[in-house]
Amino acid sequence: MKCIYCDHPQTYVLGDGLEKCTKCLRKFSPKKIAREQKVLSIFIDGSNAREASKLTGMHFLTIQKYYQNFRKAITHYSDTQYKLHAHNVDEYDEYLYLPKSLKEFDQNIHKLQHFLTLSYNNKVYNLMMPTIQHFHYDLNDEQENKLLSKYLRFNKVAKLKTTENTITKFWSFFETFILQYKGVSDEQFIYYLKEAEWRFNCSKEEQKRTFL
């Protein structure tokens, strides 16, 4: 078995079932690697953490930790791809996302997720914009909420060639994708946004290559 650390082709099995590399002398568990690959395959197929927990028989929190690591890897991959193609950006627009369960925009403006979507080569890249809290306004002031809502809606940074484009297609994709998740925290939102971006941009084969 090839070493997972240095790619050396020669390893040997220890008494406890671990493999040890003859070159770098580091140990690793083939069973753990197989388990991680199974979870990754389920993640790529689009199952959420609870579904993966049922499919593998593994504890939900263990699966959730794997998924968090996958999303962090995806975020890094997304940043790398954007840096390679930033010079090809041809369109961009801001998006104000509010969960569909929260119908009143003005009343729930403090729960808004605000991001900028850029388009290049029929792919997208997303940047989080400053949070509403950044504006230091009074959450309990209804008039102030309405003024801020109006400001955000009519003072957007945008450059679009047509009304139907890669960016609007991604937004529609994202709205459907995020419905399966309930109560995503502000801190974790970027990782779910990046997962949606990755699934929109990449074919299944490209998704698999992300983790090689």
XYZ file of C-alpha atoms in Angstrom:
212
model
C 0.000 0.000 0.000
C 1.279 3.465 -0.901
C 2.119 5.805 1.984
C -0.496 8.539 2.384
C 2.142 11.004 3.622
C 5.099 10.696 1.216
C 3.663 8.501 -1.591
C 6.400 5.915 -1.059
C 5.198 2.620 -2.605
C 6.411 0.342 0.211
C 4.648 -0.003 3.553
C 4.172 -2.953 5.894
C 1.422 -4.088 8.227
C 1.917 -3.810 11.979
C 0.408 -6.099 14.579
C -2.388 -3.638 15.385
C -3.458 -3.437 11.732
C -1.796 -0.087 11.018
C 0.446 0.419 8.005
C 3.957 1.848 8.429
C 5.995 3.471 5.692
C 9.494 2.103 5.114
C 10.719 5.564 4.099
C 9.176 8.231 6.346
C 8.310 5.677 9.079
C 4.901 7.239 9.719
C 1.878 5.087 10.569
C -1.665 5.255 9.223
C -4.876 3.267 9.399
C -6.229 1.707 6.167
C -9.615 1.252 7.878
C -9.793 4.937 8.746
C -8.851 5.900 5.190
C -11.548 3.615 3.772
C -14.094 5.126 6.177
C -13.131 8.668 5.158
C -13.390 7.778 1.475
C -16.870 6.344 2.011
C -18.046 9.487 3.818
C -16.489 11.666 1.090
C -18.277 9.683 -1.621
C -21.602 10.180 0.163
C -20.860 13.904 0.553
C -20.062 14.279 -3.153
C -23.309 12.470 -4.018
C -25.149 15.260 -2.201
C -26.424 13.562 0.962
C -26.528 15.761 4.063
C -24.872 14.808 7.363
C -27.958 13.127 8.851
C -28.449 10.996 5.749
C -24.733 10.085 5.767
C -24.990 9.099 9.430
C -27.803 6.672 8.601
C -25.991 5.259 5.561
C -22.723 4.629 7.427
C -23.953 3.903 10.934
C -21.508 6.517 12.203
C -22.430 9.086 14.858
C -23.969 12.284 13.469
C -21.382 14.523 15.169
C -18.555 12.477 13.633
C -20.089 12.885 10.177
C -20.659 16.565 10.812
C -16.961 17.003 11.621
C -16.010 15.268 8.358
C -18.419 17.521 6.449
C -16.982 20.653 8.065
C -13.487 19.601 6.952
C -14.765 18.893 3.421
C -16.333 22.353 3.226
C -13.143 24.015 4.448
C -11.198 22.163 1.740
C -13.773 23.299 -0.830
C -13.407 26.920 0.318
C -9.636 26.713 -0.142
C -10.104 25.109 -3.586
C -12.561 27.861 -4.564
C -10.110 30.595 -3.564
C -7.305 28.913 -5.513
C -9.424 28.605 -8.664
C -10.541 32.221 -8.433
C -6.978 33.510 -8.124
C -6.109 31.633 -11.322
C -9.030 33.131 -13.258
C -9.730 36.497 -11.598
C -8.647 38.320 -14.760
C -11.589 36.680 -16.597
C -14.315 38.131 -14.367
C -16.890 39.740 -16.654
C -19.979 40.196 -14.454
C -20.793 40.723 -10.787
C -23.787 41.534 -8.603
C -24.796 41.636 -4.925
C -27.300 39.239 -3.391
C -29.411 39.756 -0.283
C -30.371 36.340 1.052
C -33.071 35.772 3.636
C -34.457 32.275 4.413
C -37.871 31.730 2.817
C -39.343 31.057 6.260
C -38.723 34.717 7.131
C -41.242 36.522 4.947
C -40.940 40.107 6.184
C -37.699 41.504 4.796
C -37.660 44.736 6.812
C -38.492 43.019 10.108
C -35.793 40.368 9.683
C -33.087 42.482 8.101
C -30.680 41.614 10.946
C -30.797 37.976 9.746
C -29.833 38.897 6.204
C -26.842 37.270 4.484
C -25.230 39.682 2.049
C -22.741 38.489 -0.566
C -21.200 39.506 -3.881
C -21.216 37.004 -6.750
C -18.647 37.309 -9.536
C -18.842 35.425 -12.819
C -15.959 34.064 -14.905
C -15.858 31.395 -17.623
C -19.456 30.333 -16.805
C -18.471 29.784 -13.177
C -19.034 31.881 -10.058
C -17.081 33.056 -7.032
C -18.704 34.520 -3.923
C -17.486 37.051 -1.374
C -19.283 37.818 1.876
C -20.145 41.486 2.328
C -20.149 43.319 5.707
C -22.850 42.087 8.078
C -25.838 44.246 8.971
C -24.360 44.693 12.440
C -21.520 46.556 10.724
C -23.892 49.489 10.184
C -24.471 49.921 13.956
C -28.185 50.612 13.678
C -31.015 50.095 16.173
C -32.665 46.688 15.614
C -35.805 47.853 17.371
C -36.302 50.966 15.270
C -38.815 50.043 12.533
C -38.195 53.199 10.527
C -34.432 52.648 10.625
C -34.920 49.068 9.436
C -36.937 50.280 6.459
C -34.349 52.915 5.542
C -31.511 50.377 5.706
C -33.538 47.885 3.644
C -34.129 50.542 0.984
C -30.463 51.506 1.002
C -29.305 47.894 0.515
C -31.787 47.233 -2.283
C -30.979 50.340 -4.310
C -27.256 50.812 -3.664
C -25.774 47.626 -5.029
C -22.495 47.098 -6.856
C -23.331 45.426 -10.157
C -22.140 44.865 -13.706
C -24.404 42.649 -15.781
C -24.688 42.163 -19.521
C -28.107 40.471 -19.498
C -30.880 39.829 -16.977
C -30.508 36.040 -17.370
C -26.893 35.062 -16.751
C -24.549 32.741 -14.857
C -24.991 34.755 -11.662
C -28.801 34.586 -11.611
C -28.617 30.861 -12.441
C -26.337 30.353 -9.434
C -28.641 32.313 -7.127
C -31.549 30.091 -8.157
C -29.368 27.011 -7.602
C -28.294 28.290 -4.193
C -31.857 29.007 -3.042
C -32.802 25.383 -3.785
C -29.586 23.950 -2.315
C -29.822 25.770 1.039
C -33.424 24.648 1.693
C -32.223 21.264 2.998
C -30.364 22.961 5.855
C -32.102 24.507 8.839
C -30.632 27.098 11.152
C -27.240 27.664 9.498
C -25.280 30.017 11.765
C -23.699 33.244 10.531
C -20.239 31.757 11.160
C -20.967 28.635 9.089
C -22.946 30.294 6.286
C -19.863 30.990 4.143
C -19.009 27.276 4.062
C -22.486 26.298 2.838
C -22.333 29.091 0.268
C -18.978 27.774 -0.932
C -20.328 24.221 -1.128
C -23.170 25.446 -3.331
C -20.653 27.380 -5.459
C -18.500 24.239 -5.822
C -21.440 22.039 -6.804
C -22.606 24.650 -9.327
C -19.148 25.097 -10.870
C -17.857 21.526 -10.914
C -18.863 18.297 -12.606
C -18.839 15.105 -10.507
C -15.385 14.252 -11.813
C -14.094 17.726 -10.964
C -15.608 17.408 -7.496
C -13.732 14.149 -6.923
C -10.461 15.691 -8.103
C -10.870 18.479 -5.526
C -9.867 16.039 -2.783
C -6.991 14.264 -4.518
